Amino acid sequence: MLKPIAAAVAVLVVSLTVFVATRPDTFHIERSAVVHGTPADTFAHINDFQRWQQWSPYEKVDPNMARTYEGPVSGKGAMYSWKGNSDIGSGRMTIEDSRPGELVSIKLEFFTPFAATNQARFQLAPEGAHTRVTWSMAGPNTLLGKAMSAFGLMDAFVGKQLETGLKNLDATVNPVAQTQSALAGTPSPMPVP
């Protein structure tokens, strides 16, 4: 009785391993939202790492995180390193391409709790009087990443963080609209902590 069960479990494990191994070698996750500000104002909040504390969802993971800024204050060559608790780990971001009102492209390096190098991009486009921001993250898929992607977990987890960041960016770029929404009784797009 145990042999057929063990054989079935072995077949299931091998099948699952083969399925995961055949997943793509790269991943790409993106989210898009309208930010109620001009492309120039929105770009200024993305292109300067020191402003990220105002809106990035990753800044809230460890309030005691150590931050270091190097290079220019903003734009190409600006670098931001962090070292935090086990939930946020350590890493570095470097702006590789910066086009005012259009694009910020970032090399994203993770050192701990795992090593990885990914690419983050913010593409901006005018949408009426506002700005459509598309935030994407892409990079090589590790075996763990393939397993998470196979079941939609990677897109759900990272995608939720990108969505939160875009909502926070909107609230930061246009705090007047947020205040007016609150006064009018309209729910604010800013998540309540």
mmCIF file with all atom_site columns, C-alpha atoms in Angstrom:
data_model
loop_
_atom_site.group_PDB
_atom_site.id
_atom_site.type_symbol
_atom_site.label_atom_id
_atom_site.label_alt_id
_atom_site.label_comp_id
_atom_site.label_asym_id
_atom_site.label_entity_id
_atom_site.label_seq_id
_atom_site.pdbx_PDB_ins_code
_atom_site.Cartn_x
_atom_site.Cartn_y
_atom_site.Cartn_z
_atom_site.occupancy
_atom_site.B_iso_or_equiv
_atom_site.pdbx_formal_charge
_atom_site.auth_seq_id
_atom_site.auth_comp_id
_atom_site.auth_asym_id
_atom_site.auth_atom_id
_atom_site.pdbx_PDB_model_num
ATOM 1   C CA . MET A 1 1   ? 0.000   0.000  0.000   1.00 0.00 ? 1   MET A CA 1
ATOM 2   C CA . LEU A 1 2   ? 2.818   2.418  0.842   1.00 0.00 ? 2   LEU A CA 1
ATOM 3   C CA . LYS A 1 3   ? 4.757   1.684  -2.350  1.00 0.00 ? 3   LYS A CA 1
ATOM 4   C CA . PRO A 1 4   ? 1.983   2.921  -4.714  1.00 0.00 ? 4   PRO A CA 1
ATOM 5   C CA . ILE A 1 5   ? 1.539   6.086  -2.598  1.00 0.00 ? 5   ILE A CA 1
ATOM 6   C CA . ALA A 1 6   ? 5.311   6.720  -2.542  1.00 0.00 ? 6   ALA A CA 1
ATOM 7   C CA . ALA A 1 7   ? 5.470   6.149  -6.319  1.00 0.00 ? 7   ALA A CA 1
ATOM 8   C CA . ALA A 1 8   ? 2.576   8.572  -6.893  1.00 0.00 ? 8   ALA A CA 1
ATOM 9   C CA . VAL A 1 9   ? 4.238   11.216 -4.710  1.00 0.00 ? 9   VAL A CA 1
ATOM 10  C CA . ALA A 1 10  ? 7.555   10.722 -6.549  1.00 0.00 ? 10  ALA A CA 1
ATOM 11  C CA . VAL A 1 11  ? 5.841   11.122 -9.939  1.00 0.00 ? 11  VAL A CA 1
ATOM 12  C CA . LEU A 1 12  ? 4.070   14.250 -8.679  1.00 0.00 ? 12  LEU A CA 1
ATOM 13  C CA . VAL A 1 13  ? 7.332   15.782 -7.371  1.00 0.00 ? 13  VAL A CA 1
ATOM 14  C CA . VAL A 1 14  ? 9.200   14.999 -10.605 1.00 0.00 ? 14  VAL A CA 1
ATOM 15  C CA . SER A 1 15  ? 6.336   16.379 -12.720 1.00 0.00 ? 15  SER A CA 1
ATOM 16  C CA . LEU A 1 16  ? 6.186   19.547 -10.650 1.00 0.00 ? 16  LEU A CA 1
ATOM 17  C CA . THR A 1 17  ? 9.974   19.994 -10.849 1.00 0.00 ? 17  THR A CA 1
ATOM 18  C CA . VAL A 1 18  ? 9.926   19.561 -14.636 1.00 0.00 ? 18  VAL A CA 1
ATOM 19  C CA . PHE A 1 19  ? 6.998   21.987 -14.921 1.00 0.00 ? 19  PHE A CA 1
ATOM 20  C CA . VAL A 1 20  ? 8.780   24.646 -12.812 1.00 0.00 ? 20  VAL A CA 1
ATOM 21  C CA . ALA A 1 21  ? 12.063  24.159 -14.694 1.00 0.00 ? 21  ALA A CA 1
ATOM 22  C CA . THR A 1 22  ? 10.329  24.857 -18.010 1.00 0.00 ? 22  THR A CA 1
ATOM 23  C CA . ARG A 1 23  ? 9.095   28.285 -16.877 1.00 0.00 ? 23  ARG A CA 1
ATOM 24  C CA . PRO A 1 24  ? 10.693  31.327 -18.583 1.00 0.00 ? 24  PRO A CA 1
ATOM 25  C CA . ASP A 1 25  ? 14.264  32.244 -17.647 1.00 0.00 ? 25  ASP A CA 1
ATOM 26  C CA . THR A 1 26  ? 13.261  35.884 -17.160 1.00 0.00 ? 26  THR A CA 1
ATOM 27  C CA . PHE A 1 27  ? 10.390  37.666 -15.450 1.00 0.00 ? 27  PHE A CA 1
ATOM 28  C CA . HIS A 1 28  ? 8.632   40.965 -16.152 1.00 0.00 ? 28  HIS A CA 1
ATOM 29  C CA . ILE A 1 29  ? 6.068   42.525 -13.832 1.00 0.00 ? 29  ILE A CA 1
ATOM 30  C CA . GLU A 1 30  ? 4.485   45.908 -14.376 1.00 0.00 ? 30  GLU A CA 1
ATOM 31  C CA . ARG A 1 31  ? 1.696   48.117 -13.149 1.00 0.00 ? 31  ARG A CA 1
ATOM 32  C CA . SER A 1 32  ? 0.383   51.410 -14.476 1.00 0.00 ? 32  SER A CA 1
ATOM 33  C CA . ALA A 1 33  ? -1.624  54.247 -12.920 1.00 0.00 ? 33  ALA A CA 1
ATOM 34  C CA . VAL A 1 34  ? -2.472  57.876 -13.471 1.00 0.00 ? 34  VAL A CA 1
ATOM 35  C CA . VAL A 1 35  ? -0.626  60.273 -11.161 1.00 0.00 ? 35  VAL A CA 1
ATOM 36  C CA . HIS A 1 36  ? -2.435  63.570 -10.692 1.00 0.00 ? 36  HIS A CA 1
ATOM 37  C CA . GLY A 1 37  ? 0.520   65.804 -11.466 1.00 0.00 ? 37  GLY A CA 1
ATOM 38  C CA . THR A 1 38  ? 2.484   66.965 -14.465 1.00 0.00 ? 38  THR A CA 1
ATOM 39  C CA . PRO A 1 39  ? 5.151   64.713 -15.994 1.00 0.00 ? 39  PRO A CA 1
ATOM 40  C CA . ALA A 1 40  ? 7.802   67.159 -14.713 1.00 0.00 ? 40  ALA A CA 1
ATOM 41  C CA . ASP A 1 41  ? 6.530   67.051 -11.092 1.00 0.00 ? 41  ASP A CA 1
ATOM 42  C CA . THR A 1 42  ? 6.070   63.282 -11.152 1.00 0.00 ? 42  THR A CA 1
ATOM 43  C CA . PHE A 1 43  ? 9.511   62.740 -12.698 1.00 0.00 ? 43  PHE A CA 1
ATOM 44  C CA . ALA A 1 44  ? 11.150  64.859 -9.975  1.00 0.00 ? 44  ALA A CA 1
ATOM 45  C CA . HIS A 1 45  ? 9.827   62.484 -7.275  1.00 0.00 ? 45  HIS A CA 1
ATOM 46  C CA . ILE A 1 46  ? 11.113  59.385 -9.074  1.00 0.00 ? 46  ILE A CA 1
ATOM 47  C CA . ASN A 1 47  ? 14.444  60.748 -10.334 1.00 0.00 ? 47  ASN A CA 1
ATOM 48  C CA . ASP A 1 48  ? 15.671  61.717 -6.828  1.00 0.00 ? 48  ASP A CA 1
ATOM 49  C CA . PHE A 1 49  ? 16.216  58.732 -4.488  1.00 0.00 ? 49  PHE A CA 1
ATOM 50  C CA . GLN A 1 50  ? 16.061  60.994 -1.437  1.00 0.00 ? 50  GLN A CA 1
ATOM 51  C CA . ARG A 1 51  ? 12.394  61.641 -2.243  1.00 0.00 ? 51  ARG A CA 1
ATOM 52  C CA . TRP A 1 52  ? 11.578  57.918 -2.296  1.00 0.00 ? 52  TRP A CA 1
ATOM 53  C CA . GLN A 1 53  ? 11.045  57.914 1.478   1.00 0.00 ? 53  GLN A CA 1
ATOM 54  C CA . GLN A 1 54  ? 7.852   59.889 0.788   1.00 0.00 ? 54  GLN A CA 1
ATOM 55  C CA . TRP A 1 55  ? 6.224   57.271 -1.432  1.00 0.00 ? 55  TRP A CA 1
ATOM 56  C CA . SER A 1 56  ? 8.106   53.979 -1.944  1.00 0.00 ? 56  SER A CA 1
ATOM 57  C CA . PRO A 1 57  ? 6.377   50.991 -0.288  1.00 0.00 ? 57  PRO A CA 1
ATOM 58  C CA . TYR A 1 58  ? 9.795   49.472 0.439   1.00 0.00 ? 58  TYR A CA 1
ATOM 59  C CA . GLU A 1 59  ? 10.736  52.395 2.697   1.00 0.00 ? 59  GLU A CA 1
ATOM 60  C CA . LYS A 1 60  ? 8.066   51.338 5.217   1.00 0.00 ? 60  LYS A CA 1
ATOM 61  C CA . VAL A 1 61  ? 9.311   47.751 5.644   1.00 0.00 ? 61  VAL A CA 1
ATOM 62  C CA . ASP A 1 62  ? 12.058  48.735 8.095   1.00 0.00 ? 62  ASP A CA 1
ATOM 63  C CA . PRO A 1 63  ? 11.779  52.253 9.574   1.00 0.00 ? 63  PRO A CA 1
ATOM 64  C CA . ASN A 1 64  ? 15.320  51.905 11.002  1.00 0.00 ? 64  ASN A CA 1
ATOM 65  C CA . MET A 1 65  ? 16.867  50.993 7.650   1.00 0.00 ? 65  MET A CA 1
ATOM 66  C CA . ALA A 1 66  ? 20.291  52.583 6.991   1.00 0.00 ? 66  ALA A CA 1
ATOM 67  C CA . ARG A 1 67  ? 20.403  54.602 3.771   1.00 0.00 ? 67  ARG A CA 1
ATOM 68  C CA . THR A 1 68  ? 23.413  55.908 1.829   1.00 0.00 ? 68  THR A CA 1
ATOM 69  C CA . TYR A 1 69  ? 23.325  58.230 -1.179  1.00 0.00 ? 69  TYR A CA 1
ATOM 70  C CA . GLU A 1 70  ? 26.228  58.588 -3.611  1.00 0.00 ? 70  GLU A CA 1
ATOM 71  C CA . GLY A 1 71  ? 26.920  60.364 -6.883  1.00 0.00 ? 71  GLY A CA 1
ATOM 72  C CA . PRO A 1 72  ? 24.713  63.152 -8.185  1.00 0.00 ? 72  PRO A CA 1
ATOM 73  C CA . VAL A 1 73  ? 21.614  64.109 -6.180  1.00 0.00 ? 73  VAL A CA 1
ATOM 74  C CA . SER A 1 74  ? 19.371  62.967 -9.021  1.00 0.00 ? 74  SER A CA 1
ATOM 75  C CA . GLY A 1 75  ? 19.500  61.601 -12.530 1.00 0.00 ? 75  GLY A CA 1
ATOM 76  C CA . LYS A 1 76  ? 21.985  59.322 -14.238 1.00 0.00 ? 76  LYS A CA 1
ATOM 77  C CA . GLY A 1 77  ? 24.644  58.035 -11.855 1.00 0.00 ? 77  GLY A CA 1
ATOM 78  C CA . ALA A 1 78  ? 22.678  58.692 -8.655  1.00 0.00 ? 78  ALA A CA 1
ATOM 79  C CA . MET A 1 79  ? 23.023  55.747 -6.266  1.00 0.00 ? 79  MET A CA 1
ATOM 80  C CA . TYR A 1 80  ? 21.052  54.664 -3.237  1.00 0.00 ? 80  TYR A CA 1
ATOM 81  C CA . SER A 1 81  ? 22.176  51.829 -0.945  1.00 0.00 ? 81  SER A CA 1
ATOM 82  C CA . TRP A 1 82  ? 20.168  50.359 1.897   1.00 0.00 ? 82  TRP A CA 1
ATOM 83  C CA . LYS A 1 83  ? 20.767  47.931 4.722   1.00 0.00 ? 83  LYS A CA 1
ATOM 84  C CA . GLY A 1 84  ? 17.887  46.829 6.886   1.00 0.00 ? 84  GLY A CA 1
ATOM 85  C CA . ASN A 1 85  ? 16.356  44.010 8.835   1.00 0.00 ? 85  ASN A CA 1
ATOM 86  C CA . SER A 1 86  ? 15.801  40.505 7.444   1.00 0.00 ? 86  SER A CA 1
ATOM 87  C CA . ASP A 1 87  ? 12.542  41.625 5.789   1.00 0.00 ? 87  ASP A CA 1
ATOM 88  C CA . ILE A 1 88  ? 14.200  44.269 3.589   1.00 0.00 ? 88  ILE A CA 1
ATOM 89  C CA . GLY A 1 89  ? 17.781  42.972 3.360   1.00 0.00 ? 89  GLY A CA 1
ATOM 90  C CA . SER A 1 90  ? 20.440  45.074 1.656   1.00 0.00 ? 90  SER A CA 1
ATOM 91  C CA . GLY A 1 91  ? 21.095  46.307 -1.837  1.00 0.00 ? 91  GLY A CA 1
ATOM 92  C CA . ARG A 1 92  ? 21.767  49.218 -4.152  1.00 0.00 ? 92  ARG A CA 1
ATOM 93  C CA . MET A 1 93  ? 19.949  51.118 -6.883  1.00 0.00 ? 93  MET A CA 1
ATOM 94  C CA . THR A 1 94  ? 21.709  53.093 -9.608  1.00 0.00 ? 94  THR A CA 1
ATOM 95  C CA . ILE A 1 95  ? 19.961  55.336 -12.129 1.00 0.00 ? 95  ILE A CA 1
ATOM 96  C CA . GLU A 1 96  ? 21.251  54.271 -15.539 1.00 0.00 ? 96  GLU A CA 1
ATOM 97  C CA . ASP A 1 97  ? 19.010  56.375 -17.781 1.00 0.00 ? 97  ASP A CA 1
ATOM 98  C CA . SER A 1 98  ? 17.062  59.507 -16.994 1.00 0.00 ? 98  SER A CA 1
ATOM 99  C CA . ARG A 1 99  ? 14.949  61.472 -19.478 1.00 0.00 ? 99  ARG A CA 1
ATOM 100 C CA . PRO A 1 100 ? 13.003  64.373 -17.929 1.00 0.00 ? 100 PRO A CA 1
ATOM 101 C CA . GLY A 1 101 ? 9.266   63.755 -17.940 1.00 0.00 ? 101 GLY A CA 1
ATOM 102 C CA . GLU A 1 102 ? 9.681   60.435 -19.801 1.00 0.00 ? 102 GLU A CA 1
ATOM 103 C CA . LEU A 1 103 ? 11.816  57.727 -18.198 1.00 0.00 ? 103 LEU A CA 1
ATOM 104 C CA . VAL A 1 104 ? 13.877  56.668 -15.203 1.00 0.00 ? 104 VAL A CA 1
ATOM 105 C CA . SER A 1 105 ? 15.706  53.340 -15.635 1.00 0.00 ? 105 SER A CA 1
ATOM 106 C CA . ILE A 1 106 ? 17.349  51.785 -12.573 1.00 0.00 ? 106 ILE A CA 1
ATOM 107 C CA . LYS A 1 107 ? 19.796  48.933 -12.019 1.00 0.00 ? 107 LYS A CA 1
ATOM 108 C CA . LEU A 1 108 ? 18.464  47.168 -8.919  1.00 0.00 ? 108 LEU A CA 1
ATOM 109 C CA . GLU A 1 109 ? 20.956  44.987 -7.039  1.00 0.00 ? 109 GLU A CA 1
ATOM 110 C CA . PHE A 1 110 ? 20.000  42.823 -4.065  1.00 0.00 ? 110 PHE A CA 1
ATOM 111 C CA . PHE A 1 111 ? 22.820  41.590 -1.811  1.00 0.00 ? 111 PHE A CA 1
ATOM 112 C CA . THR A 1 112 ? 20.890  39.997 1.084   1.00 0.00 ? 112 THR A CA 1
ATOM 113 C CA . PRO A 1 113 ? 18.825  37.947 1.874   1.00 0.00 ? 113 PRO A CA 1
ATOM 114 C CA . PHE A 1 114 ? 19.508  36.750 -1.703  1.00 0.00 ? 114 PHE A CA 1
ATOM 115 C CA . ALA A 1 115 ? 21.703  37.998 -4.547  1.00 0.00 ? 115 ALA A CA 1
ATOM 116 C CA . ALA A 1 116 ? 19.995  39.244 -7.698  1.00 0.00 ? 116 ALA A CA 1
ATOM 117 C CA . THR A 1 117 ? 20.299  41.989 -10.282 1.00 0.00 ? 117 THR A CA 1
ATOM 118 C CA . ASN A 1 118 ? 17.105  43.304 -11.853 1.00 0.00 ? 118 ASN A CA 1
ATOM 119 C CA . GLN A 1 119 ? 15.992  46.295 -13.878 1.00 0.00 ? 119 GLN A CA 1
ATOM 120 C CA . ALA A 1 120 ? 13.320  48.740 -12.715 1.00 0.00 ? 120 ALA A CA 1
ATOM 121 C CA . ARG A 1 121 ? 11.797  51.234 -15.139 1.00 0.00 ? 121 ARG A CA 1
ATOM 122 C CA . PHE A 1 122 ? 9.430   54.128 -14.730 1.00 0.00 ? 122 PHE A CA 1
ATOM 123 C CA . GLN A 1 123 ? 7.898   55.246 -18.006 1.00 0.00 ? 123 GLN A CA 1
ATOM 124 C CA . LEU A 1 124 ? 5.937   58.502 -17.916 1.00 0.00 ? 124 LEU A CA 1
ATOM 125 C CA . ALA A 1 125 ? 3.485   59.805 -20.501 1.00 0.00 ? 125 ALA A CA 1
ATOM 126 C CA . PRO A 1 126 ? 1.121   62.782 -20.401 1.00 0.00 ? 126 PRO A CA 1
ATOM 127 C CA . GLU A 1 127 ? -2.509  61.822 -19.937 1.00 0.00 ? 127 GLU A CA 1
ATOM 128 C CA . GLY A 1 128 ? -4.592  64.975 -20.150 1.00 0.00 ? 128 GLY A CA 1
ATOM 129 C CA . ALA A 1 129 ? -3.310  67.286 -17.416 1.00 0.00 ? 129 ALA A CA 1
ATOM 130 C CA . HIS A 1 130 ? -1.873  64.322 -15.523 1.00 0.00 ? 130 HIS A CA 1
ATOM 131 C CA . THR A 1 131 ? 0.761   61.614 -15.996 1.00 0.00 ? 131 THR A CA 1
ATOM 132 C CA . ARG A 1 132 ? 0.461   57.909 -16.695 1.00 0.00 ? 132 ARG A CA 1
ATOM 133 C CA . VAL A 1 133 ? 3.284   56.128 -14.873 1.00 0.00 ? 133 VAL A CA 1
ATOM 134 C CA . THR A 1 134 ? 4.187   52.543 -15.746 1.00 0.00 ? 134 THR A CA 1
ATOM 135 C CA . TRP A 1 135 ? 6.471   50.942 -13.157 1.00 0.00 ? 135 TRP A CA 1
ATOM 136 C CA . SER A 1 136 ? 8.071   47.666 -14.209 1.00 0.00 ? 136 SER A CA 1
ATOM 137 C CA . MET A 1 137 ? 10.591  45.237 -12.802 1.00 0.00 ? 137 MET A CA 1
ATOM 138 C CA . ALA A 1 138 ? 12.379  42.604 -14.872 1.00 0.00 ? 138 ALA A CA 1
ATOM 139 C CA . GLY A 1 139 ? 15.281  40.239 -14.504 1.00 0.00 ? 139 GLY A CA 1
ATOM 140 C CA . PRO A 1 140 ? 16.508  36.658 -14.548 1.00 0.00 ? 140 PRO A CA 1
ATOM 141 C CA . ASN A 1 141 ? 14.230  34.040 -13.025 1.00 0.00 ? 141 ASN A CA 1
ATOM 142 C CA . THR A 1 142 ? 15.822  31.844 -10.356 1.00 0.00 ? 142 THR A CA 1
ATOM 143 C CA . LEU A 1 143 ? 14.385  28.415 -9.582  1.00 0.00 ? 143 LEU A CA 1
ATOM 144 C CA . LEU A 1 144 ? 12.448  29.939 -6.670  1.00 0.00 ? 144 LEU A CA 1
ATOM 145 C CA . GLY A 1 145 ? 11.257  32.733 -8.954  1.00 0.00 ? 145 GLY A CA 1
ATOM 146 C CA . LYS A 1 146 ? 10.144  30.197 -11.547 1.00 0.00 ? 146 LYS A CA 1
ATOM 147 C CA . ALA A 1 147 ? 8.209   28.286 -8.889  1.00 0.00 ? 147 ALA A CA 1
ATOM 148 C CA . MET A 1 148 ? 6.539   31.473 -7.668  1.00 0.00 ? 148 MET A CA 1
ATOM 149 C CA . SER A 1 149 ? 5.804   32.613 -11.225 1.00 0.00 ? 149 SER A CA 1
ATOM 150 C CA . ALA A 1 150 ? 4.340   29.239 -12.176 1.00 0.00 ? 150 ALA A CA 1
ATOM 151 C CA . PHE A 1 151 ? 1.551   29.790 -9.657  1.00 0.00 ? 151 PHE A CA 1
ATOM 152 C CA . GLY A 1 152 ? 1.169   33.560 -10.163 1.00 0.00 ? 152 GLY A CA 1
ATOM 153 C CA . LEU A 1 153 ? 2.669   34.369 -6.763  1.00 0.00 ? 153 LEU A CA 1
ATOM 154 C CA . MET A 1 154 ? 5.531   36.522 -8.068  1.00 0.00 ? 154 MET A CA 1
ATOM 155 C CA . ASP A 1 155 ? 3.221   38.782 -10.084 1.00 0.00 ? 155 ASP A CA 1
ATOM 156 C CA . ALA A 1 156 ? 0.728   39.027 -7.216  1.00 0.00 ? 156 ALA A CA 1
ATOM 157 C CA . PHE A 1 157 ? 3.347   39.826 -4.558  1.00 0.00 ? 157 PHE A CA 1
ATOM 158 C CA . VAL A 1 158 ? 5.549   42.262 -6.500  1.00 0.00 ? 158 VAL A CA 1
ATOM 159 C CA . GLY A 1 159 ? 2.581   43.664 -8.419  1.00 0.00 ? 159 GLY A CA 1
ATOM 160 C CA . LYS A 1 160 ? 0.809   44.585 -5.180  1.00 0.00 ? 160 LYS A CA 1
ATOM 161 C CA . GLN A 1 161 ? 3.909   46.490 -4.022  1.00 0.00 ? 161 GLN A CA 1
ATOM 162 C CA . LEU A 1 162 ? 4.103   48.375 -7.331  1.00 0.00 ? 162 LEU A CA 1
ATOM 163 C CA . GLU A 1 163 ? 0.404   49.272 -7.090  1.00 0.00 ? 163 GLU A CA 1
ATOM 164 C CA . THR A 1 164 ? 0.878   50.579 -3.547  1.00 0.00 ? 164 THR A CA 1
ATOM 165 C CA . GLY A 1 165 ? 3.914   52.594 -4.639  1.00 0.00 ? 165 GLY A CA 1
ATOM 166 C CA . LEU A 1 166 ? 1.990   54.200 -7.507  1.00 0.00 ? 166 LEU A CA 1
ATOM 167 C CA . LYS A 1 167 ? -0.866  55.151 -5.165  1.00 0.00 ? 167 LYS A CA 1
ATOM 168 C CA . ASN A 1 168 ? 1.621   56.622 -2.706  1.00 0.00 ? 168 ASN A CA 1
ATOM 169 C CA . LEU A 1 169 ? 3.370   58.498 -5.529  1.00 0.00 ? 169 LEU A CA 1
ATOM 170 C CA . ASP A 1 170 ? 0.039   59.985 -6.609  1.00 0.00 ? 170 ASP A CA 1
ATOM 171 C CA . ALA A 1 171 ? -0.690  61.118 -3.048  1.00 0.00 ? 171 ALA A CA 1
ATOM 172 C CA . THR A 1 172 ? 2.807   62.604 -2.716  1.00 0.00 ? 172 THR A CA 1
ATOM 173 C CA . VAL A 1 173 ? 2.858   64.428 -6.059  1.00 0.00 ? 173 VAL A CA 1
ATOM 174 C CA . ASN A 1 174 ? -0.600  65.899 -5.578  1.00 0.00 ? 174 ASN A CA 1
ATOM 175 C CA . PRO A 1 175 ? -1.363  66.260 -1.857  1.00 0.00 ? 175 PRO A CA 1
ATOM 176 C CA . VAL A 1 176 ? -3.906  69.030 -2.609  1.00 0.00 ? 176 VAL A CA 1
ATOM 177 C CA . ALA A 1 177 ? -6.143  66.543 -4.439  1.00 0.00 ? 177 ALA A CA 1
ATOM 178 C CA . GLN A 1 178 ? -5.820  64.105 -1.540  1.00 0.00 ? 178 GLN A CA 1
ATOM 179 C CA . THR A 1 179 ? -6.869  66.784 0.956   1.00 0.00 ? 179 THR A CA 1
ATOM 180 C CA . GLN A 1 180 ? -9.809  67.831 -1.222  1.00 0.00 ? 180 GLN A CA 1
ATOM 181 C CA . SER A 1 181 ? -10.925 64.183 -1.546  1.00 0.00 ? 181 SER A CA 1
ATOM 182 C CA . ALA A 1 182 ? -10.773 63.732 2.220   1.00 0.00 ? 182 ALA A CA 1
ATOM 183 C CA . LEU A 1 183 ? -12.760 66.932 2.822   1.00 0.00 ? 183 LEU A CA 1
ATOM 184 C CA . ALA A 1 184 ? -15.379 65.907 0.259   1.00 0.00 ? 184 ALA A CA 1
ATOM 185 C CA . GLY A 1 185 ? -15.740 62.491 1.870   1.00 0.00 ? 185 GLY A CA 1
ATOM 186 C CA . THR A 1 186 ? -14.368 60.699 -1.172  1.00 0.00 ? 186 THR A CA 1
ATOM 187 C CA . PRO A 1 187 ? -12.086 57.790 -0.364  1.00 0.00 ? 187 PRO A CA 1
ATOM 188 C CA . SER A 1 188 ? -8.443  58.650 -0.858  1.00 0.00 ? 188 SER A CA 1
ATOM 189 C CA . PRO A 1 189 ? -6.371  56.365 -3.103  1.00 0.00 ? 189 PRO A CA 1
ATOM 190 C CA . MET A 1 190 ? -3.672  56.409 -0.398  1.00 0.00 ? 190 MET A CA 1
ATOM 191 C CA . PRO A 1 191 ? -3.807  53.179 1.613   1.00 0.00 ? 191 PRO A CA 1
ATOM 192 C CA . VAL A 1 192 ? -4.528  53.541 5.291   1.00 0.00 ? 192 VAL A CA 1
ATOM 193 C CA . PRO A 1 193 ? -1.659  52.115 7.405   1.00 0.00 ? 193 PRO A CA 1
#
